[in-house]
XYZ file of C-alpha atoms in Angstrom:
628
model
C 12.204 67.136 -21.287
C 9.616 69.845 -20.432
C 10.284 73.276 -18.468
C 7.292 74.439 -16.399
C 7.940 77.832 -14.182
C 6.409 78.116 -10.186
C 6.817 80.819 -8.351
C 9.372 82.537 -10.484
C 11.940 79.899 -10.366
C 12.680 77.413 -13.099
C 12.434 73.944 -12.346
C 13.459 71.012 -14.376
C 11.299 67.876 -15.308
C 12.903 64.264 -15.895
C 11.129 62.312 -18.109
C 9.983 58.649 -16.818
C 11.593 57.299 -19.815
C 15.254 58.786 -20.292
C 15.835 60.237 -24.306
C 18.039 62.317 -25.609
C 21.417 63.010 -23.543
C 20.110 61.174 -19.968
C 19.764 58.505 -21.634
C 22.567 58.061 -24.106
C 24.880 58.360 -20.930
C 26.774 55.990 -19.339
C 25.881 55.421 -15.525
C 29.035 57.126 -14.708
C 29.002 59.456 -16.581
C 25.439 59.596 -15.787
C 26.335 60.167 -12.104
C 28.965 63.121 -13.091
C 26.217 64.902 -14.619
C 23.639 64.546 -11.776
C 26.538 65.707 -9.829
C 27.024 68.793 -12.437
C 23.415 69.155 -12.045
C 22.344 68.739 -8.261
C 26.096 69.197 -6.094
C 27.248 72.880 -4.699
C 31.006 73.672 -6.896
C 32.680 73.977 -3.252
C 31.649 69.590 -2.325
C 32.495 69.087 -6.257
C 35.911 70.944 -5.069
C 36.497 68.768 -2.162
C 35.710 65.420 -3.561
C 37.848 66.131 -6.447
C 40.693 66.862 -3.761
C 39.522 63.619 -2.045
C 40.101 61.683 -5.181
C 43.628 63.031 -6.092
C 44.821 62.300 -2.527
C 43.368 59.022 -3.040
C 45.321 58.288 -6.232
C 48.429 59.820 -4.755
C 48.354 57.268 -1.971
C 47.605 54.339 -3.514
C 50.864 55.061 -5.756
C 52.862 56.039 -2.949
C 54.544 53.174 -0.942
C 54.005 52.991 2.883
C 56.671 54.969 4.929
C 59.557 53.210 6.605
C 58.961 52.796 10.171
C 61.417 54.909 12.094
C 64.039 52.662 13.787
C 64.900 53.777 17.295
C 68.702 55.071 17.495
C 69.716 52.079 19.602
C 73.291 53.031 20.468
C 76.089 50.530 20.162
C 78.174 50.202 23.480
C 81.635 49.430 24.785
C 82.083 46.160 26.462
C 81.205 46.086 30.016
C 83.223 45.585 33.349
C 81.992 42.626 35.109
C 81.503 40.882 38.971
C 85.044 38.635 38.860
C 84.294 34.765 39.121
C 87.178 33.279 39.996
C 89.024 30.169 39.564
C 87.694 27.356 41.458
C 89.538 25.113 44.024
C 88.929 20.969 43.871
C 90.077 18.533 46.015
C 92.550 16.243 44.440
C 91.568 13.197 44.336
C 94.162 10.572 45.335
C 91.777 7.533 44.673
C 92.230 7.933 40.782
C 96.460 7.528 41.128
C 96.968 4.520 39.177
C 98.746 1.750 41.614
C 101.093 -0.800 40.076
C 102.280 -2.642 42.955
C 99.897 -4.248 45.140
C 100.875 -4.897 48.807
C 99.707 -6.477 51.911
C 98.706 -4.033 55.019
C 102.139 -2.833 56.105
C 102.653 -1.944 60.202
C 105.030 0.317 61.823
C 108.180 -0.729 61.484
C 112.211 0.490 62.033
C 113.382 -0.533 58.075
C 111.478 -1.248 54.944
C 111.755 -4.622 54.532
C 113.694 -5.552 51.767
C 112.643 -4.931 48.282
C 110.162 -2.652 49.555
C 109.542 0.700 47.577
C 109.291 3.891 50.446
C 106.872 5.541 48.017
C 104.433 2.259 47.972
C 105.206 2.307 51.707
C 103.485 5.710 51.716
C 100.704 5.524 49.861
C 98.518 4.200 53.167
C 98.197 7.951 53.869
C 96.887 8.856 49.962
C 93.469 7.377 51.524
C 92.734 10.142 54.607
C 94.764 12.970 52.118
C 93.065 16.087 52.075
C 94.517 18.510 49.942
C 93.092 21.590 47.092
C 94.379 22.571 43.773
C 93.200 24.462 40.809
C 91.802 21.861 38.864
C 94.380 21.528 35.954
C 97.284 20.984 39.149
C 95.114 18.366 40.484
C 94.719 16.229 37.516
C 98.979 16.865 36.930
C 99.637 15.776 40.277
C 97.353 12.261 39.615
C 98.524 11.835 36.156
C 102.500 12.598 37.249
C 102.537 10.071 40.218
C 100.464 7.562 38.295
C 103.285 7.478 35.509
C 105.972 7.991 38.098
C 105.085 6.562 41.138
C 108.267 7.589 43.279
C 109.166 10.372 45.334
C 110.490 13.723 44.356
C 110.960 15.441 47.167
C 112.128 12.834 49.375
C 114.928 10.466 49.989
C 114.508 7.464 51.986
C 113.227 8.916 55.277
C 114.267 12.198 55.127
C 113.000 15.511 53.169
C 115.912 16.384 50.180
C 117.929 20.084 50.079
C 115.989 19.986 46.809
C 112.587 20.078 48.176
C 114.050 22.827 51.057
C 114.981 25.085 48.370
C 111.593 24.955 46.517
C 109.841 25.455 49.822
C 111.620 28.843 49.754
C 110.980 29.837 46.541
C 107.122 29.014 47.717
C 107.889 30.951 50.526
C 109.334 34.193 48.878
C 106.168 33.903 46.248
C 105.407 37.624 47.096
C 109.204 38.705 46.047
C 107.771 38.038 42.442
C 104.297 39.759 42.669
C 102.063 36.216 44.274
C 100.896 35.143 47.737
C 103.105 33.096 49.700
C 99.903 31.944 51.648
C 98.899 30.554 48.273
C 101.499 27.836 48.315
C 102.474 27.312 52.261
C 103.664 23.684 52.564
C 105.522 23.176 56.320
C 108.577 20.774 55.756
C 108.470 17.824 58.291
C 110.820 17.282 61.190
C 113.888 16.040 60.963
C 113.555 14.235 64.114
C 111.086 10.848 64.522
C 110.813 7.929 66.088
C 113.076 5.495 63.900
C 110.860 2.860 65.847
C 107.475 4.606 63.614
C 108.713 3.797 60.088
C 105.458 3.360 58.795
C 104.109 6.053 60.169
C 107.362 8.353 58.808
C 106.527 7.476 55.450
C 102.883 8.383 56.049
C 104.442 11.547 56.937
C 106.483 12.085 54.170
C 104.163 11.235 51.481
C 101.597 13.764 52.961
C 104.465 16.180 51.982
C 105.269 14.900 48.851
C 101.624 15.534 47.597
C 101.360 18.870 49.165
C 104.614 20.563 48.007
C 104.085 18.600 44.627
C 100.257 19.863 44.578
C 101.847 23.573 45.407
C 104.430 23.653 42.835
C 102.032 22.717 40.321
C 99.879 25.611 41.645
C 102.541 27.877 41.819
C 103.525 27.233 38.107
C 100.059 27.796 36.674
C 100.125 31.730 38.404
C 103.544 32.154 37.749
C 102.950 31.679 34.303
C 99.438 32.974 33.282
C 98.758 34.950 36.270
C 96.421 34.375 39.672
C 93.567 36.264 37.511
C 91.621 35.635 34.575
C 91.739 38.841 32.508
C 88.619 37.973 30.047
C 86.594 37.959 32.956
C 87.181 41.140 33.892
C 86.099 42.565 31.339
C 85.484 42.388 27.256
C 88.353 45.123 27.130
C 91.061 42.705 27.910
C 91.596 39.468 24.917
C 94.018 37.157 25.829
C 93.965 33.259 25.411
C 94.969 32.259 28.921
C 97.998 29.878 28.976
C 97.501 26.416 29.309
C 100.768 25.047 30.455
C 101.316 21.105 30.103
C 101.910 20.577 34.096
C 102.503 16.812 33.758
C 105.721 17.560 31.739
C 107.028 20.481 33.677
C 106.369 18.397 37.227
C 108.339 15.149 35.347
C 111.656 17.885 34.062
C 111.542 19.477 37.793
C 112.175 16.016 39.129
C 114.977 15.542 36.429
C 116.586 19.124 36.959
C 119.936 19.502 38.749
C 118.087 22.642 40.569
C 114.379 22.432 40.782
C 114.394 26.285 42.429
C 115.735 27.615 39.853
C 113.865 26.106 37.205
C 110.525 26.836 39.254
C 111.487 30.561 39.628
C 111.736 30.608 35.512
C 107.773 29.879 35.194
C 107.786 33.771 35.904
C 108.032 36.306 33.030
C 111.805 36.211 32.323
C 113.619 39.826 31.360
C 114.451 43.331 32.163
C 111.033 44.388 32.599
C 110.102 41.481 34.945
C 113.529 42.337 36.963
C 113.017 45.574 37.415
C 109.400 45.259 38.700
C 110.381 42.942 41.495
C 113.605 45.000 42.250
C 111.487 47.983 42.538
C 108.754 45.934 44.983
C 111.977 45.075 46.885
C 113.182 49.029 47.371
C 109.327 49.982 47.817
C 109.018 47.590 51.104
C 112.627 48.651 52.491
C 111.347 52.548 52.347
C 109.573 53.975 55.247
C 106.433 56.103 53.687
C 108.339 59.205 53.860
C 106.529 63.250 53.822
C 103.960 63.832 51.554
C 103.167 67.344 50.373
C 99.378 68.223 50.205
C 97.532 69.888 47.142
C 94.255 70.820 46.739
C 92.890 68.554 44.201
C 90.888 70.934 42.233
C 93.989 73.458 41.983
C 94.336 75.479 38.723
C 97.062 77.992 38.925
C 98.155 79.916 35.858
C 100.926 82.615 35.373
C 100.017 85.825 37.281
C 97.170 84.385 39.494
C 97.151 84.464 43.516
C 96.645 81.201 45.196
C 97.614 80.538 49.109
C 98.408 76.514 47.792
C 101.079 78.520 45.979
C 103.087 77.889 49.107
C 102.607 74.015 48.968
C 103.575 73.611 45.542
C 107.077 75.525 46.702
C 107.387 72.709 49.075
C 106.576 69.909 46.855
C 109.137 71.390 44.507
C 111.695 71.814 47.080
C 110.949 67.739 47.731
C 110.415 66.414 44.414
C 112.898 68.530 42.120
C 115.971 67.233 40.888
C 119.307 68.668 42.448
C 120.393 70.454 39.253
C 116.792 72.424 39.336
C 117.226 73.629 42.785
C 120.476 74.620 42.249
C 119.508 76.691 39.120
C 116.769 78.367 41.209
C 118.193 78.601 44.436
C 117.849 82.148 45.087
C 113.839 81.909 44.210
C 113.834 79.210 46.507
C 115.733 80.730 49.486
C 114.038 83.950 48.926
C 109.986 82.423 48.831
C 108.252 83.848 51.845
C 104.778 82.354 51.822
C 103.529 84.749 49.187
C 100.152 83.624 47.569
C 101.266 85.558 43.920
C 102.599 83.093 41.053
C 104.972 85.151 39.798
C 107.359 84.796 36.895
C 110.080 83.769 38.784
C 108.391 80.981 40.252
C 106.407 80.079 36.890
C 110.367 79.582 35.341
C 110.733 76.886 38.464
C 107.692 75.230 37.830
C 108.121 74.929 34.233
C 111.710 73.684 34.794
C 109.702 71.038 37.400
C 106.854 70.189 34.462
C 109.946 69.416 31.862
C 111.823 66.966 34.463
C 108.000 65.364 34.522
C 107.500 64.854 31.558
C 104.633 67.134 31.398
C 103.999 70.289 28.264
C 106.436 72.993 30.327
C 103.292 75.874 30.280
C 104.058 76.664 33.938
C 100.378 76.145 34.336
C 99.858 74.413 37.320
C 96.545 71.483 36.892
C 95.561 67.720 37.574
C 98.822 66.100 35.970
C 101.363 68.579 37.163
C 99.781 68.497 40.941
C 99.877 64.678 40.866
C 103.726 64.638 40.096
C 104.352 67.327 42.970
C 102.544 64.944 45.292
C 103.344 61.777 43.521
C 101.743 58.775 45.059
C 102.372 57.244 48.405
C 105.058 54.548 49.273
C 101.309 52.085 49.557
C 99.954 52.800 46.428
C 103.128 52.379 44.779
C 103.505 49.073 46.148
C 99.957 48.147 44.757
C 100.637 49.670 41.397
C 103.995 46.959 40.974
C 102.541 43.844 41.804
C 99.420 44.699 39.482
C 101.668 45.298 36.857
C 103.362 41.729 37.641
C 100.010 40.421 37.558
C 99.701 41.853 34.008
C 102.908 41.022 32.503
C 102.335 37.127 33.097
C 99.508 37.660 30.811
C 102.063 38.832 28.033
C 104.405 36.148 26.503
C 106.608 34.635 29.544
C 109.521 35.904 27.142
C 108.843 39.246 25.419
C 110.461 39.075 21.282
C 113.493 41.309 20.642
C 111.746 43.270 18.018
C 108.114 44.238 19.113
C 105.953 47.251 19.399
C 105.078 48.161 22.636
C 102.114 50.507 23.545
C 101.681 51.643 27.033
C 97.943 53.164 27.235
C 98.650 55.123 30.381
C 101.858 56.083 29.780
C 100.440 57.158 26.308
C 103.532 56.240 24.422
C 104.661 53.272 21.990
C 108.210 52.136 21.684
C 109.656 50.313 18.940
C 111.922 47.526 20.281
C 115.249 45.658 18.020
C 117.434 43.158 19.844
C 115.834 43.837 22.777
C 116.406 47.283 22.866
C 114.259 50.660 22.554
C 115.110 52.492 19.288
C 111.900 54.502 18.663
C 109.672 56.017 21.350
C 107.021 58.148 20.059
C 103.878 59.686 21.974
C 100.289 58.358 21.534
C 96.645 58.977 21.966
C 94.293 56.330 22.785
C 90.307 55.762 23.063
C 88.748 57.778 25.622
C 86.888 56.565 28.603
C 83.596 55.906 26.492
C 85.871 54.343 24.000
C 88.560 52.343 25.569
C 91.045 51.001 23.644
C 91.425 47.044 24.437
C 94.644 45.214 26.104
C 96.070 42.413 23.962
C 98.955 40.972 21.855
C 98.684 40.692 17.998
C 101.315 40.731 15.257
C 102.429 43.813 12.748
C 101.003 42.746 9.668
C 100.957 45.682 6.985
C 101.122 49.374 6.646
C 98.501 50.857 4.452
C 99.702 54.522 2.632
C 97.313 57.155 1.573
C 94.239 54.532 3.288
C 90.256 54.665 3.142
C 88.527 55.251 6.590
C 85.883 52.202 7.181
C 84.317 53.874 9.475
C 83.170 51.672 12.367
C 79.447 51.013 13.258
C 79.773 52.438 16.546
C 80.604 55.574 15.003
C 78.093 55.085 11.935
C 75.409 54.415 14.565
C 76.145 56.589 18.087
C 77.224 59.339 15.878
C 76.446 59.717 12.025
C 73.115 58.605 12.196
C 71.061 61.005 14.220
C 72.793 64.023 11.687
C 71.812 61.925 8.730
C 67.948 61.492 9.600
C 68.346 65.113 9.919
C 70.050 65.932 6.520
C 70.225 62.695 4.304
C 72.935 64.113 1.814
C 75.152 64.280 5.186
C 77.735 62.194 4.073
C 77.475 63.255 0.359
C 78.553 66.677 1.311
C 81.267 65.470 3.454
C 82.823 63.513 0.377
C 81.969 59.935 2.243
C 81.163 56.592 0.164
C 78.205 54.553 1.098
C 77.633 50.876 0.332
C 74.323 48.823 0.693
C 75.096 45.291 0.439
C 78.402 46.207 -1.086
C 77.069 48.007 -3.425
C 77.947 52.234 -4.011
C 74.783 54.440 -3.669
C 74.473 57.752 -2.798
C 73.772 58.539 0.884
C 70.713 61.116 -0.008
C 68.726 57.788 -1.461
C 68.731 56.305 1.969
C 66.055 56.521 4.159
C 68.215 57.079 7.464
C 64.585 57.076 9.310
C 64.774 52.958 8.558
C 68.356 52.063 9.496
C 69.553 50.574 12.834
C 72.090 48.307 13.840
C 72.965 45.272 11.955
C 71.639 46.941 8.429
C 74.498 46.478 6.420
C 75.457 49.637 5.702
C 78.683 50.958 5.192
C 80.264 53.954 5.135
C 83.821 54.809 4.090
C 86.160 57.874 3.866
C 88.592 58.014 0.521
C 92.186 58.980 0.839
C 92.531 62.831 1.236
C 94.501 65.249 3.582
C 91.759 65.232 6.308
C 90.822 61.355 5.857
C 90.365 60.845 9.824
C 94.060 58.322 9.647
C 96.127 60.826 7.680
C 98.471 59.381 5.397
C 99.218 55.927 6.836
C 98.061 53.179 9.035
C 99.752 50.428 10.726
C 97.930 47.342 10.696
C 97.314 44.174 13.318
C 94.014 42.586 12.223
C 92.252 41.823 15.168
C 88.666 41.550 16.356
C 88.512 45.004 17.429
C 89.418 46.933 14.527
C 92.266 48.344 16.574
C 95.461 49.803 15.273
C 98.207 52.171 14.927
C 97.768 55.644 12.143
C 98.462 58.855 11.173
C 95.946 61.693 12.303
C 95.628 65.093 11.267
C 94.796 66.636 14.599
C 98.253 66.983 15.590
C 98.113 69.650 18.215
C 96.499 66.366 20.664
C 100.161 65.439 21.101
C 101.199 68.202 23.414
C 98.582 67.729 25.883
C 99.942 64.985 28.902
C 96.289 63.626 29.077
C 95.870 61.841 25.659
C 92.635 59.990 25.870
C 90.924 61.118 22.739
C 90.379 58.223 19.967
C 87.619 56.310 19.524
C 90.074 53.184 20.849
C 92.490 53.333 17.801
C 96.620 54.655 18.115
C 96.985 57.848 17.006
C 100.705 58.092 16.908
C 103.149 61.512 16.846
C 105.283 60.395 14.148
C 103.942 58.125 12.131
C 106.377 57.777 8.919
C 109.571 56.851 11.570
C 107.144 54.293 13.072
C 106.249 53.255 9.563
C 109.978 53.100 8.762
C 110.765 51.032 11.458
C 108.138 48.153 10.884
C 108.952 47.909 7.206
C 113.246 47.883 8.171
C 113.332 50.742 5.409
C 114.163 54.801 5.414
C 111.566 57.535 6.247
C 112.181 58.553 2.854
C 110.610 55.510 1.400
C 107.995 55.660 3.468
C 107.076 59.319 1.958
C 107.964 58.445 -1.119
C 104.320 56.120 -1.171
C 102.406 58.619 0.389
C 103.842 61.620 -2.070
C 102.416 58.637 -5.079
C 99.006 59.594 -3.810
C 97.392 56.294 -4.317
C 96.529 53.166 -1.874
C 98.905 51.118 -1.398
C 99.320 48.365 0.979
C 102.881 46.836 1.883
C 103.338 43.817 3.746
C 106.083 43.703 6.766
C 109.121 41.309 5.593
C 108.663 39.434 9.237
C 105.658 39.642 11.479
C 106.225 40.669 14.695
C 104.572 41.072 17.573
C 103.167 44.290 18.873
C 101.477 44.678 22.713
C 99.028 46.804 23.170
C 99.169 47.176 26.891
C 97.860 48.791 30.021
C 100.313 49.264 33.008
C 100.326 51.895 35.640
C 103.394 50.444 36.697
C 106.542 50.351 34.255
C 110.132 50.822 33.914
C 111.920 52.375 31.449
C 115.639 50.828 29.417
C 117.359 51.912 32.268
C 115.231 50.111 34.809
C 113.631 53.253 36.784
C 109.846 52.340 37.396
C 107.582 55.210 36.488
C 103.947 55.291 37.462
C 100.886 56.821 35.754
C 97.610 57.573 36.328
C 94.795 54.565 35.992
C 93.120 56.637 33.178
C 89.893 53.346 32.658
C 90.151 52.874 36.198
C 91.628 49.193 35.696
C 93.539 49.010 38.955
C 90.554 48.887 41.003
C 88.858 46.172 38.315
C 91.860 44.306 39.147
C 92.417 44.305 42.318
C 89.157 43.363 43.230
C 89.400 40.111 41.289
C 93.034 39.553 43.361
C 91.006 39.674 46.196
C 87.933 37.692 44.891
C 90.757 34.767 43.957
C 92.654 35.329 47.481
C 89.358 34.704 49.397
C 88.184 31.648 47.210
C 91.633 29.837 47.999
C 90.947 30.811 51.596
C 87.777 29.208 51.746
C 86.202 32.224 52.588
């Protein structure tokens, strides 16, 4: 290597043939040192930054992709579809005597069967049923090919008094247009007999073909609930209609026997006595109030003067008489005064209603109550419902009223623990179905739902990842503990298998006990520590589960043991699950319609909106049988 100077600056000569260092050096190496040699230190600086990210990627994996938060949803309320209507179909009646043509003529002649007589008129027989009342009526007169409603050639007092039960079918919450059979005359031409038995068969198969209608709604109900809507879970009734046509024809009163199809008991009495008052009563006067009316202690309002009416129309005797004199003495005045705030909250504490002499929503709608119409509408819904409930409720049940926000603990038929409730809010509706008290869990874990995992813990946790480990939560992957900080929340949707639990502790979301019904929708009855819920009348708060006021007596009662016991496990401090001695059934219900042990109907407000649901698919079943 030589060093030759031009022009003051020193310039370095490479030898043709590398010796010394150059060429001793690796090519690498060799490059690094042309680099040393011919790069500026601020591009050595950046390609050394280059190379470290370089490294640093290649050892780091790729990133998750970030799942959308794709909430998880309620069921839906659906267009009603309902049951269809089929001809029956005479042609497939089995026939086991085989006759010549037979003409018109005054007697039978002897030997001959009336009902074979009859069966010309099967061919030209038009007549619809549900489906499962067609095939009864075929399979019944195929086994039992003689009349039941008839006797030789005239119509029986039987078949009269089950044309009246048809007849009454709205008495018990149906249509009577449903089932309309018109009984023959008793008059005919004796000189026709052919043609009388024509007659007569045409009514056999028509009041039979109605009765076997009539029993299917009776006992399951005109509607569907399932179809509705995935809120209501009930497996519809399937009644065996060939046996209960054959032990009508055998019963010494075939009325009676029909009327029993409908839901037998005090509940089922007292909604049909109560349709009876409703359509004896003229409408009666009806107080206005503002809808939007919120009067509290020392405001002015000029509807003031209309809830002093309403008062004066809906209060009980004793109230008026206690408050007379500020009921004489009310002039119109606009100012709520405390005086009139006493009356009030004596009205609110008749109702049923938190006496805060506040005057909103619930406390207007029992000053106006509901009209004499509605009322009427609000019974035979609740029929409609209770057919979808065993035809025979058991003498020991839980019952859970969703509007009425209560649940009542029933032995030997009677009440012996009412309690009040709060159930899912409108988002989260709390389903309508039948199950059977199972266990009661003390001091229980929370499994926290995926709705609630998903709508609501999972946009905090892509936030904050350590979320739940603050909160005291356990998370499980695959079963499996891990600590919710080593989950990459950006990556989790629904259907990743995540879990997420709450250990016992005095604010585990269900308190200190829960009262458990396995069912699909992870409904049931518990403890809560958010007690001050239970003094408000609207008590739509849960996420769909029973929050219940007094949870130990409930406890009590479903394990037959003392409220003592029942603290005694919670004061151990540990899980514990004990099993019932005798399952029973428990109804987790929805009617704006229903009476109370003494058989007064009281009415509540449609807090999902079900009423109209249900009505419309009445009236989507009414014009179907109508051929509309």
């Amino acid at each position: 290597m030589t060093f030759r100077m031009r022009a003051g600056v020193a310039m370095i000569a490479v030898a043709v043939t590398f010796t010394g260092v150059v060429a001793s050096t690796p090519p690498v190496q060799a490059q690094g040192l042309l680099d040393v040699l011919f790069k500026s230190p601020a591009q050595r600086q950046r390609e050394k930054m280059a190379r470290q990210r370089a490294r640093q990627e290649a050892a780091t994996p790729a990133p998750v992709p970030v799942k959308p938060v794709a909430r998880i949803s309620g069921p839906s309320y659906r267009t009603y579809r309902a049951d269809k209507i089929v001809q029956v179909d005479f042609s497939k009646m089995a026939d086991p005597v085989v006759t010549g043509a037979i003409g018109d003529m005054t007697l039978s002649p002897l030997g001959l069967d009336p009902f074979a007589e009859g069966r010309a008129a099967l061919a030209d027989l038009s007549i619809k049923a549900l489906p499962e009342a067609a095939e009864a009526v075929v399979a019944h007169y195929s086994e039992h090919p003689a009349y039941m409603w008839v006797s030789g050639t005239a119509v029986t007092d039987h078949a009269r008094a089950v044309v009246e039960v048809l007849n009454n079918a709205d008495a018990v919450g149906l249509s009577a247009a449903d089932y309309k059979v018109e009984l023959p005359d008793d008059a005919f031409d004796v000189a026709q007999g052919g043609a009388r038995q024509r007659q007569l068969m045409t009514f056999e198969m028509q009041l039979s073909t109605a009765v076997a209608n009539y029993i299917l709604d009776a006992s399951r109900g005109r509607v569907d609930p399932n179809r509705i809507s995935g809120y209501h879970d009930f497996k519809r009734k399937s009644p065996d209609l060939t046996a209960r046509l054959e032990a009508l024809s055998k019963s010494a009163d075939p009325a009676e026997a029909l009327l029993a199809h409908n839901p037998q008991g005090a509940h089922f009495e007292a909604l049909a006595a109560e349709l009876k008052r409703l359509q004896d009563l003229d409408e009666g006067d009806r107080i206005e109030i503002s809808e939007n009316l919120l009067l509290k202690p020392g405001q002015s309002n000029p509807e003031l003067s209309n809830v002093m009416a309403a008062i004066a129309n809906k209060a009980s005797d004793a109230l008026k008489v206690d408050h007379a004199l500020v009921l004489a003495s009310y002039a119109g005045k606009p100012g709520y005064d405390n005086e009139i705030v006493d009356l009030v909250k004596g009205f609110q504490k008749e109702a049923g209603l938190k006496p805060d002499g506040v005057v909103g929503p619930a406390t207007r709608r029992a000053l106006v109550g509901i009209s004499n119409a509605d009322k009427i509408e609000k019974v035979r819904l609740a029929m409609e419902r209770a057919r979808w409930l065993p035809g025979v409720l058991a003498s020991r049940r839980v019952f859970i009223n969703q509007p009425a926000y209560t649940a009542t603990y029933y032995n030997g038929g009677k009440s012996e623990l009412s309690m009040r409730v709060v159930v899912g809010k409108k988002s989260n509706q709390t389903n309508f179905f039948d199950d059977e008290i199972e266990l009661v869990e003390f001091n229980p874990y929370w499994g926290v739902p995926q709705s609630i995992i998903i709508n609501e813990m999972l946009p905090k946790l892509r936030r904050d990842a350590s979320y739940l480990d603050r909160l005291g939560y356990e998370v499980t992957v695959g079963g499996r503990a891990v600590s919710s900080s080593s989950i990459n929340w950006n990556g989790v949707g629904r259907g990743s298998g995540i879990g997420v639990r709450q250990p016992p502790s005095n604010g585990n979301a269900l308190g200190q006990l829960k009262i458990l019904f396995p069912n699909s929708h992870a409904i049931y009855m518990h403890d809560t520590p958010s007690k001050s819920l239970f003094d408000r009348d609207t008590r739509a708060f849960s996420h769909g589960c029973i929050r219940l006021q007094d949870p130990r007596a409930m406890a009590a009662k479903v394990l037959g043991t003392s409220v003592d016991q029942v603290g005694s496990y919670i004061a151990a401090g540990q899980n514990k699950q004990v099993q019932v001695p005798e399952k029973f059934p428990v109804h987790v219900a929805y009617f704006t319609a229903w009476p109370d042990d003494a058989g007064t109907v009281h009415y509540y407000a449609d807090i999902y909106g079900r009423d109209g649901y249900l009505r419309k698919a009445i009236d989507a079943t009414e014009k179907v049988r109508a051929g509309v």
